[in-house]
């Protein structure tokens, strides 16, 4: 399952690009569901989130069960860059972050995968193995939000 998750992470930037690169501005401003984030915000959110995840991997590999710093994803998604910046910035960022992340993940040993970090909300301990699966799921989850919107609106 780890190899499958890593492959999903490796392919994710290209899948995202192929899904949204052709969308027009008004389509990028469409929420994926009523009251939800726009397509633009989702693309920026995934890049921001996976950037944070990459840093968490590095902390866990270099410190003993570090207490990570969380971020307010809802507030980040409402910052002006997430609301108006071209999605190409985050598509490019996602490509680079995932290239570095996948390179790192492919070199992890069994003992590395057992290393962990602690999230301060509830003091939840997360192993690196679990975090690989979490971010494969996370990227696929938001991809499905956008994919469903494109299907619903006949934007293909």
CSV table of N, CA and C in Angstrom, one decimal:
chain,number,residue,atom,x,y,z
A,1,UNK,N,0.8,-1.2,0.0
A,1,UNK,CA,0.0,0.0,0.0
A,1,UNK,C,0.9,1.3,0.0
A,2,UNK,N,2.0,1.2,0.6
A,2,UNK,CA,2.9,2.4,0.6
A,2,UNK,C,3.3,2.8,-0.8
A,3,UNK,N,3.7,1.8,-1.5
A,3,UNK,CA,4.2,2.1,-2.9
A,3,UNK,C,3.0,2.6,-3.7
A,4,UNK,N,1.8,2.2,-3.5
A,4,UNK,CA,0.6,2.7,-4.2
A,4,UNK,C,0.4,4.2,-3.8
A,5,UNK,N,0.5,4.5,-2.5
A,5,UNK,CA,0.3,5.9,-2.1
A,5,UNK,C,1.4,6.8,-2.7
A,6,UNK,N,2.6,6.3,-2.7
A,6,UNK,CA,3.7,7.1,-3.3
A,6,UNK,C,3.5,7.4,-4.8
A,7,UNK,N,3.0,6.3,-5.5
A,7,UNK,CA,2.7,6.5,-6.9
A,7,UNK,C,1.6,7.5,-7.1
A,8,UNK,N,0.6,7.5,-6.2
A,8,UNK,CA,-0.5,8.4,-6.3
A,8,UNK,C,0.0,9.8,-6.1
A,9,UNK,N,0.9,10.0,-5.2
A,9,UNK,CA,1.5,11.3,-4.9
A,9,UNK,C,2.4,11.8,-6.1
A,10,UNK,N,3.1,10.8,-6.7
A,10,UNK,CA,3.9,11.1,-7.8
A,10,UNK,C,3.1,11.6,-9.0
A,11,UNK,N,2.0,11.0,-9.3
A,11,UNK,CA,1.1,11.3,-10.4
A,11,UNK,C,0.2,12.5,-10.2
A,12,UNK,N,0.0,12.9,-8.9
A,12,UNK,CA,-1.0,13.9,-8.6
A,12,UNK,C,-0.8,15.2,-9.3
A,13,UNK,N,0.4,15.8,-9.3
A,13,UNK,CA,0.5,17.1,-10.0
A,13,UNK,C,0.0,17.1,-11.4
A,14,UNK,N,0.4,16.1,-12.2
A,14,UNK,CA,0.0,16.0,-13.6
A,14,UNK,C,-1.6,15.8,-13.7
A,15,UNK,N,-2.1,15.0,-12.8
A,15,UNK,CA,-3.6,14.8,-12.8
A,15,UNK,C,-4.3,16.1,-12.5
A,16,UNK,N,-3.8,16.8,-11.6
A,16,UNK,CA,-4.4,18.1,-11.2
A,16,UNK,C,-4.3,19.1,-12.4
A,17,UNK,N,-3.1,19.2,-13.0
A,17,UNK,CA,-2.9,20.1,-14.2
A,17,UNK,C,-3.9,19.7,-15.3
A,18,UNK,N,-4.0,18.4,-15.6
A,18,UNK,CA,-4.9,18.0,-16.7
A,18,UNK,C,-6.3,18.2,-16.4
A,19,UNK,N,-6.7,18.2,-15.2
A,19,UNK,CA,-8.1,18.5,-14.8
A,19,UNK,C,-8.5,19.9,-14.9
A,20,UNK,N,-7.6,20.9,-14.5
A,20,UNK,CA,-8.0,22.2,-14.4
A,20,UNK,C,-7.4,23.3,-15.3
A,21,UNK,N,-6.3,22.9,-16.0
A,21,UNK,CA,-5.6,23.9,-16.8
A,21,UNK,C,-6.4,24.6,-17.8
A,22,UNK,N,-7.4,24.0,-18.3
A,22,UNK,CA,-8.2,24.5,-19.4
A,22,UNK,C,-9.4,25.4,-18.9
A,23,UNK,N,-9.6,25.4,-17.6
A,23,UNK,CA,-10.7,26.2,-17.1
A,23,UNK,C,-10.6,27.7,-17.3
A,24,UNK,N,-11.7,28.3,-17.5
A,24,UNK,CA,-11.8,29.8,-17.7
A,24,UNK,C,-11.9,30.4,-16.3
A,25,UNK,N,-11.6,31.7,-16.2
A,25,UNK,CA,-11.7,32.4,-14.9
A,25,UNK,C,-13.0,32.2,-14.2
A,26,UNK,N,-14.1,32.3,-14.9
A,26,UNK,CA,-15.4,32.2,-14.2
A,26,UNK,C,-15.6,30.8,-13.7
A,27,UNK,N,-15.0,29.8,-14.3
A,27,UNK,CA,-15.1,28.4,-13.8
A,27,UNK,C,-14.2,28.2,-12.6
A,28,UNK,N,-13.0,28.9,-12.6
A,28,UNK,CA,-12.1,28.8,-11.4
A,28,UNK,C,-12.8,29.4,-10.2
A,29,UNK,N,-13.7,30.3,-10.4
A,29,UNK,CA,-14.3,31.0,-9.3
A,29,UNK,C,-15.6,30.3,-8.9
A,30,UNK,N,-15.9,29.1,-9.4
A,30,UNK,CA,-17.0,28.4,-9.0
A,30,UNK,C,-16.7,27.5,-7.8
A,31,UNK,N,-17.6,27.6,-6.8
A,31,UNK,CA,-17.4,26.7,-5.6
A,31,UNK,C,-17.7,25.3,-6.0
A,32,UNK,N,-17.0,24.3,-5.5
A,32,UNK,CA,-17.2,22.9,-5.8
A,32,UNK,C,-18.5,22.4,-5.2
A,33,UNK,N,-19.0,23.1,-4.2
A,33,UNK,CA,-20.3,22.8,-3.6
A,33,UNK,C,-20.8,24.1,-3.0
A,34,UNK,N,-22.1,24.2,-2.8
A,34,UNK,CA,-22.6,25.5,-2.2
A,34,UNK,C,-21.9,25.8,-0.9
A,35,UNK,N,-21.4,27.0,-0.8
A,35,UNK,CA,-20.7,27.4,0.4
A,35,UNK,C,-19.3,26.9,0.5
A,36,UNK,N,-18.8,26.1,-0.5
A,36,UNK,CA,-17.5,25.5,-0.4
A,36,UNK,C,-16.5,26.4,-1.1
A,37,UNK,N,-15.2,26.0,-1.1
A,37,UNK,CA,-14.2,26.7,-1.7
A,37,UNK,C,-14.3,26.7,-3.2
A,38,UNK,N,-13.8,27.7,-3.9
A,38,UNK,CA,-13.8,27.7,-5.4
A,38,UNK,C,-12.7,26.7,-5.9
A,39,UNK,N,-12.7,26.4,-7.1
A,39,UNK,CA,-11.7,25.6,-7.7
A,39,UNK,C,-10.4,26.2,-7.5
A,40,UNK,N,-10.2,27.5,-7.7
A,40,UNK,CA,-9.0,28.2,-7.5
A,40,UNK,C,-8.5,28.0,-6.0
A,41,UNK,N,-9.4,28.2,-5.1
A,41,UNK,CA,-9.0,28.0,-3.7
A,41,UNK,C,-8.6,26.5,-3.4
A,42,UNK,N,-9.3,25.6,-4.0
A,42,UNK,CA,-8.9,24.2,-3.8
A,42,UNK,C,-7.5,23.9,-4.3
A,43,UNK,N,-7.2,24.4,-5.5
A,43,UNK,CA,-5.8,24.1,-6.1
A,43,UNK,C,-4.8,24.7,-5.2
A,44,UNK,N,-5.0,26.0,-4.7
A,44,UNK,CA,-4.0,26.6,-3.8
A,44,UNK,C,-4.0,25.9,-2.5
A,45,UNK,N,-5.1,25.5,-2.0
A,45,UNK,CA,-5.1,24.8,-0.7
A,45,UNK,C,-4.3,23.5,-0.7
A,46,UNK,N,-4.5,22.7,-1.8
A,46,UNK,CA,-3.7,21.4,-1.9
A,46,UNK,C,-2.2,21.7,-1.9
A,47,UNK,N,-1.8,22.7,-2.7
A,47,UNK,CA,-0.4,23.1,-2.8
A,47,UNK,C,0.1,23.5,-1.4
A,48,UNK,N,-0.6,24.4,-0.7
A,48,UNK,CA,-0.2,24.8,0.7
A,48,UNK,C,-0.2,23.6,1.6
A,49,UNK,N,-1.2,22.8,1.6
A,49,UNK,CA,-1.3,21.7,2.5
A,49,UNK,C,-0.2,20.7,2.3
A,50,UNK,N,0.1,20.4,1.1
A,50,UNK,CA,1.1,19.4,0.8
A,50,UNK,C,2.5,19.9,1.1
A,51,UNK,N,2.7,21.3,0.9
A,51,UNK,CA,3.9,21.9,1.3
A,51,UNK,C,4.1,21.7,2.8
A,52,UNK,N,3.1,22.0,3.6
A,52,UNK,CA,3.2,21.8,5.1
A,52,UNK,C,3.5,20.4,5.4
A,53,UNK,N,2.9,19.4,4.7
A,53,UNK,CA,3.1,18.0,5.0
A,53,UNK,C,4.6,17.7,4.7
A,54,UNK,N,5.2,18.2,3.6
A,54,UNK,CA,6.6,17.9,3.3
A,54,UNK,C,7.5,18.4,4.5
A,55,UNK,N,7.2,19.5,5.0
A,55,UNK,CA,7.9,20.0,6.2
A,55,UNK,C,7.8,19.1,7.4
A,56,UNK,N,6.6,18.6,7.6
A,56,UNK,CA,6.3,17.7,8.7
A,56,UNK,C,7.1,16.4,8.5
A,57,UNK,N,7.3,15.9,7.3
A,57,UNK,CA,8.1,14.7,7.1
A,57,UNK,C,9.6,15.1,7.5
A,58,UNK,N,10.0,16.2,7.1
A,58,UNK,CA,11.4,16.6,7.4
A,58,UNK,C,11.6,16.7,8.9
A,59,UNK,N,10.7,17.4,9.6
A,59,UNK,CA,10.8,17.5,11.1
A,59,UNK,C,10.8,16.1,11.7
A,60,UNK,N,9.9,15.2,11.3
A,60,UNK,CA,9.9,13.9,11.9
A,60,UNK,C,11.1,13.1,11.7
A,61,UNK,N,11.8,13.3,10.6
A,61,UNK,CA,13.0,12.6,10.2
A,61,UNK,C,14.2,13.2,10.9
A,62,UNK,N,14.1,14.4,11.4
A,62,UNK,CA,15.3,15.0,12.0
A,62,UNK,C,15.2,15.3,13.5
A,63,UNK,N,13.9,15.2,14.0
A,63,UNK,CA,13.7,15.4,15.4
A,63,UNK,C,12.9,14.2,16.0
A,64,UNK,N,13.0,14.0,17.3
A,64,UNK,CA,12.3,12.9,17.9
A,64,UNK,C,10.8,13.3,18.2
A,65,UNK,N,9.9,12.7,17.5
A,65,UNK,CA,8.4,13.0,17.7
A,65,UNK,C,8.1,14.5,17.9
A,66,UNK,N,8.5,15.4,16.9
A,66,UNK,CA,8.3,16.8,17.1
A,66,UNK,C,6.8,17.2,17.2
A,67,UNK,N,6.6,18.2,18.0
A,67,UNK,CA,5.2,18.8,18.0
A,67,UNK,C,5.2,19.8,16.9
A,68,UNK,N,4.3,19.5,15.9
A,68,UNK,CA,4.3,20.4,14.7
A,68,UNK,C,3.5,21.6,15.0
A,69,UNK,N,3.7,22.6,14.1
A,69,UNK,CA,2.9,23.8,14.1
A,69,UNK,C,1.7,23.6,13.1
A,70,UNK,N,0.5,23.7,13.6
A,70,UNK,CA,-0.6,23.6,12.6
A,70,UNK,C,-0.8,24.9,11.9
A,71,UNK,N,-1.6,25.0,10.9
A,71,UNK,CA,-2.0,26.2,10.3
A,71,UNK,C,-3.5,26.2,10.1
A,72,UNK,N,-4.1,27.4,10.0
A,72,UNK,CA,-5.5,27.6,9.8
A,72,UNK,C,-5.8,27.5,8.4
A,73,UNK,N,-6.2,26.3,7.9
A,73,UNK,CA,-6.4,26.2,6.4
A,73,UNK,C,-7.5,27.0,5.9
A,74,UNK,N,-8.6,27.2,6.7
A,74,UNK,CA,-9.7,28.0,6.2
A,74,UNK,C,-9.2,29.5,6.0
A,75,UNK,N,-8.5,30.0,7.0
A,75,UNK,CA,-8.0,31.4,6.8
A,75,UNK,C,-7.0,31.5,5.7
A,76,UNK,N,-6.1,30.5,5.5
A,76,UNK,CA,-5.1,30.5,4.4
A,76,UNK,C,-5.9,30.5,3.1
A,77,UNK,N,-7.0,29.7,3.0
A,77,UNK,CA,-7.8,29.7,1.7
A,77,UNK,C,-8.5,31.0,1.5
A,78,UNK,N,-8.6,31.8,2.5
A,78,UNK,CA,-9.3,33.1,2.3
A,78,UNK,C,-8.3,34.3,2.1
A,79,UNK,N,-7.0,34.0,2.2
A,79,UNK,CA,-6.0,35.0,1.9
A,79,UNK,C,-6.1,35.4,0.4
A,80,UNK,N,-5.7,36.6,0.1
A,80,UNK,CA,-5.9,37.1,-1.3
A,80,UNK,C,-5.2,36.3,-2.3
A,81,UNK,N,-4.1,35.7,-2.0
A,81,UNK,CA,-3.4,34.9,-3.0
A,81,UNK,C,-4.2,33.6,-3.3
A,82,UNK,N,-4.8,33.0,-2.3
A,82,UNK,CA,-5.7,31.8,-2.6
A,82,UNK,C,-6.9,32.2,-3.3
A,83,UNK,N,-7.4,33.4,-3.2
A,83,UNK,CA,-8.6,33.8,-3.8
A,83,UNK,C,-8.4,34.3,-5.3
A,84,UNK,N,-7.2,34.9,-5.6
A,84,UNK,CA,-7.1,35.5,-6.9
A,84,UNK,C,-5.8,35.1,-7.7
A,85,UNK,N,-4.9,34.5,-7.1
A,85,UNK,CA,-3.6,34.2,-7.8
A,85,UNK,C,-3.9,33.2,-8.9
A,86,UNK,N,-3.1,33.3,-10.0
A,86,UNK,CA,-3.2,32.3,-11.0
A,86,UNK,C,-3.0,30.9,-10.5
A,87,UNK,N,-3.8,29.9,-10.9
A,87,UNK,CA,-3.6,28.5,-10.4
A,87,UNK,C,-2.3,27.9,-10.9
A,88,UNK,N,-1.7,28.5,-11.9
A,88,UNK,CA,-0.4,27.9,-12.4
A,88,UNK,C,0.6,28.0,-11.4
A,89,UNK,N,0.6,29.0,-10.5
A,89,UNK,CA,1.6,29.1,-9.4
A,89,UNK,C,1.5,27.9,-8.5
A,90,UNK,N,0.3,27.5,-8.1
A,90,UNK,CA,0.2,26.3,-7.3
A,90,UNK,C,0.4,25.0,-8.0
A,91,UNK,N,0.0,25.0,-9.3
A,91,UNK,CA,0.2,23.8,-10.0
A,91,UNK,C,1.7,23.5,-10.1
A,92,UNK,N,2.5,24.6,-10.4
A,92,UNK,CA,4.0,24.5,-10.5
A,92,UNK,C,4.5,24.1,-9.1
A,93,UNK,N,4.0,24.7,-8.1
A,93,UNK,CA,4.5,24.5,-6.7
A,93,UNK,C,4.2,23.0,-6.3
A,94,UNK,N,3.0,22.5,-6.6
A,94,UNK,CA,2.6,21.2,-6.3
A,94,UNK,C,3.6,20.2,-7.1
A,95,UNK,N,3.9,20.5,-8.3
A,95,UNK,CA,4.8,19.6,-9.1
A,95,UNK,C,6.2,19.5,-8.4
A,96,UNK,N,6.7,20.6,-7.9
A,96,UNK,CA,8.0,20.7,-7.3
A,96,UNK,C,8.0,20.0,-5.9
A,97,UNK,N,7.0,20.4,-5.1
A,97,UNK,CA,6.9,19.8,-3.8
A,97,UNK,C,6.7,18.3,-3.9
A,98,UNK,N,5.9,17.8,-4.8
A,98,UNK,CA,5.7,16.4,-4.9
A,98,UNK,C,6.9,15.7,-5.4
A,99,UNK,N,7.7,16.3,-6.3
A,99,UNK,CA,8.9,15.7,-6.8
A,99,UNK,C,9.9,15.5,-5.7
A,100,UNK,N,10.0,16.5,-4.8
A,100,UNK,CA,10.9,16.4,-3.7
A,100,UNK,C,10.4,15.4,-2.7
A,101,UNK,N,9.1,15.5,-2.4
A,101,UNK,CA,8.5,14.6,-1.4
A,101,UNK,C,8.6,13.1,-1.9
A,102,UNK,N,8.3,12.8,-3.1
A,102,UNK,CA,8.4,11.5,-3.6
A,102,UNK,C,9.8,11.0,-3.6
A,103,UNK,N,10.8,11.8,-4.0
A,103,UNK,CA,12.2,11.4,-3.9
A,103,UNK,C,12.5,11.0,-2.5
A,104,UNK,N,12.1,11.8,-1.5
A,104,UNK,CA,12.4,11.6,-0.1
A,104,UNK,C,11.7,10.3,0.3
A,105,UNK,N,10.4,10.1,0.0
A,105,UNK,CA,9.7,8.9,0.4
A,105,UNK,C,10.2,7.6,-0.1
A,106,UNK,N,10.7,7.7,-1.3
A,106,UNK,CA,11.2,6.4,-1.9
A,106,UNK,C,12.5,6.0,-1.2
A,107,UNK,N,13.2,6.9,-0.5
A,107,UNK,CA,14.4,6.5,0.2
A,107,UNK,C,14.2,6.2,1.7
A,108,UNK,N,13.0,6.2,2.1
A,108,UNK,CA,12.8,5.9,3.6
A,108,UNK,C,12.9,4.5,3.9
A,109,UNK,N,13.5,4.2,5.0
A,109,UNK,CA,13.6,2.8,5.5
A,109,UNK,C,12.4,2.4,6.3
A,110,UNK,N,12.3,1.2,6.7
A,110,UNK,CA,11.2,0.7,7.6
A,110,UNK,C,11.1,1.5,8.9
A,111,UNK,N,12.3,1.7,9.5
A,111,UNK,CA,12.3,2.5,10.7
A,111,UNK,C,12.0,3.9,10.5
A,112,UNK,N,12.4,4.5,9.4
A,112,UNK,CA,12.0,5.9,9.1
A,112,UNK,C,10.4,6.0,9.0
A,113,UNK,N,9.8,5.0,8.4
A,113,UNK,CA,8.3,5.1,8.3
A,113,UNK,C,7.6,5.0,9.6
A,114,UNK,N,8.3,4.5,10.6
A,114,UNK,CA,7.7,4.4,12.0
A,114,UNK,C,7.9,5.7,12.8
A,115,UNK,N,8.8,6.6,12.3
A,115,UNK,CA,9.0,7.9,13.0
A,115,UNK,C,7.7,8.6,12.9
A,116,UNK,N,7.5,9.6,13.8
A,116,UNK,CA,6.2,10.3,13.9
A,116,UNK,C,6.4,11.7,14.3
A,117,UNK,N,5.3,12.4,14.2
A,117,UNK,CA,5.2,13.8,14.7
A,117,UNK,C,3.9,13.8,15.5
A,118,UNK,N,3.8,14.9,16.3
A,118,UNK,CA,2.6,15.1,17.2
A,118,UNK,C,1.9,16.4,16.7
A,119,UNK,N,0.6,16.2,16.5
A,119,UNK,CA,-0.3,17.4,16.2
A,119,UNK,C,-0.8,17.9,17.5
A,120,UNK,N,-0.7,19.2,17.8
A,120,UNK,CA,-1.1,19.7,19.1
A,120,UNK,C,-2.6,19.7,19.3
A,121,UNK,N,-3.4,19.6,18.3
A,121,UNK,CA,-4.8,19.5,18.5
A,121,UNK,C,-5.2,18.1,18.9
A,122,UNK,N,-5.3,17.8,20.1
A,122,UNK,CA,-5.6,16.5,20.6
A,122,UNK,C,-4.4,15.6,20.8
A,123,UNK,N,-3.2,16.2,20.6
A,123,UNK,CA,-1.9,15.5,20.8
A,123,UNK,C,-1.9,14.2,20.0
A,124,UNK,N,-2.4,14.2,18.8
A,124,UNK,CA,-2.5,13.0,18.0
A,124,UNK,C,-1.1,12.7,17.4
A,125,UNK,N,-0.6,11.5,17.6
A,125,UNK,CA,0.6,11.0,17.1
A,125,UNK,C,0.4,10.4,15.7
A,126,UNK,N,1.1,10.9,14.7
A,126,UNK,CA,1.0,10.4,13.3
A,126,UNK,C,2.3,9.8,12.8
A,127,UNK,N,2.4,8.6,12.4
A,127,UNK,CA,3.6,8.0,11.8
A,127,UNK,C,3.8,8.5,10.4
A,128,UNK,N,5.0,8.5,9.9
A,128,UNK,CA,5.2,8.9,8.6
A,128,UNK,C,4.5,8.0,7.6
A,129,UNK,N,4.4,6.7,7.9
A,129,UNK,CA,3.7,5.8,7.0
A,129,UNK,C,2.2,6.3,6.9
A,130,UNK,N,1.6,6.6,8.0
A,130,UNK,CA,0.2,7.0,8.1
A,130,UNK,C,0.1,8.3,7.3
A,131,UNK,N,1.1,9.2,7.4
A,131,UNK,CA,1.0,10.5,6.8
A,131,UNK,C,1.1,10.4,5.3
A,132,UNK,N,1.8,9.4,4.8
A,132,UNK,CA,1.9,9.2,3.3
A,132,UNK,C,0.5,8.9,2.8
A,133,UNK,N,-0.2,7.9,3.5
A,133,UNK,CA,-1.6,7.6,3.1
A,133,UNK,C,-2.5,8.8,3.3
A,134,UNK,N,-2.4,9.5,4.3
A,134,UNK,CA,-3.2,10.7,4.6
A,134,UNK,C,-3.2,11.7,3.4
A,135,UNK,N,-2.0,12.0,2.9
A,135,UNK,CA,-1.8,13.0,1.9
A,135,UNK,C,-2.2,12.4,0.5
A,136,UNK,N,-2.0,11.2,0.3
A,136,UNK,CA,-2.5,10.6,-1.0
A,136,UNK,C,-4.0,10.7,-1.0
A,137,UNK,N,-4.6,10.4,0.2
A,137,UNK,CA,-6.1,10.5,0.3
A,137,UNK,C,-6.5,12.0,0.1
A,138,UNK,N,-5.8,12.9,0.8
A,138,UNK,CA,-6.2,14.3,0.8
A,138,UNK,C,-6.2,14.8,-0.7
A,139,UNK,N,-5.1,14.6,-1.4
A,139,UNK,CA,-5.1,15.0,-2.8
A,139,UNK,C,-6.2,14.4,-3.6
A,140,UNK,N,-6.4,13.1,-3.5
A,140,UNK,CA,-7.5,12.5,-4.2
A,140,UNK,C,-8.9,13.0,-3.8
A,141,UNK,N,-9.0,13.3,-2.6
A,141,UNK,CA,-10.3,13.8,-2.1
A,141,UNK,C,-10.7,15.1,-2.7
A,142,UNK,N,-9.7,16.1,-2.8
A,142,UNK,CA,-10.0,17.4,-3.4
A,142,UNK,C,-10.0,17.3,-4.9
A,143,UNK,N,-9.3,16.4,-5.5
A,143,UNK,CA,-9.4,16.1,-6.9
A,143,UNK,C,-10.8,15.7,-7.3
A,144,UNK,N,-11.4,14.8,-6.5
A,144,UNK,CA,-12.7,14.3,-6.7
A,144,UNK,C,-13.7,15.4,-6.6
A,145,UNK,N,-13.5,16.4,-5.7
A,145,UNK,CA,-14.4,17.5,-5.6
A,145,UNK,C,-14.5,18.3,-6.9
A,146,UNK,N,-13.3,18.5,-7.4
A,146,UNK,CA,-13.2,19.3,-8.7
A,146,UNK,C,-13.7,18.5,-9.9
A,147,UNK,N,-13.4,17.2,-9.9
A,147,UNK,CA,-13.8,16.3,-11.0
A,147,UNK,C,-15.3,16.2,-11.0
A,148,UNK,N,-15.9,16.1,-9.8
A,148,UNK,CA,-17.4,16.0,-9.8
A,148,UNK,C,-18.0,17.3,-10.3
A,149,UNK,N,-17.4,18.5,-9.9
A,149,UNK,CA,-17.9,19.7,-10.4
A,149,UNK,C,-17.8,19.8,-11.9
A,150,UNK,N,-16.7,19.5,-12.5
A,150,UNK,CA,-16.6,19.5,-13.9
A,150,UNK,C,-17.6,18.6,-14.6
A,151,UNK,N,-17.8,17.5,-14.1
A,151,UNK,CA,-18.8,16.5,-14.6
A,151,UNK,C,-20.2,17.2,-14.5
A,152,UNK,N,-20.6,17.6,-13.4
A,152,UNK,CA,-21.9,18.2,-13.1
A,152,UNK,C,-22.2,19.4,-14.0
A,153,UNK,N,-21.1,20.2,-14.3
A,153,UNK,CA,-21.3,21.4,-15.1
A,153,UNK,C,-21.0,21.2,-16.6
A,154,UNK,N,-20.7,20.0,-16.9
A,154,UNK,CA,-20.3,19.6,-18.3
A,154,UNK,C,-19.2,20.5,-18.9
A,155,UNK,N,-18.1,20.6,-18.1
A,155,UNK,CA,-17.0,21.5,-18.5
A,155,UNK,C,-15.9,20.7,-19.1
A,156,UNK,N,-16.1,19.5,-19.6
A,156,UNK,CA,-15.1,18.7,-20.2
A,156,UNK,C,-15.1,18.8,-21.7
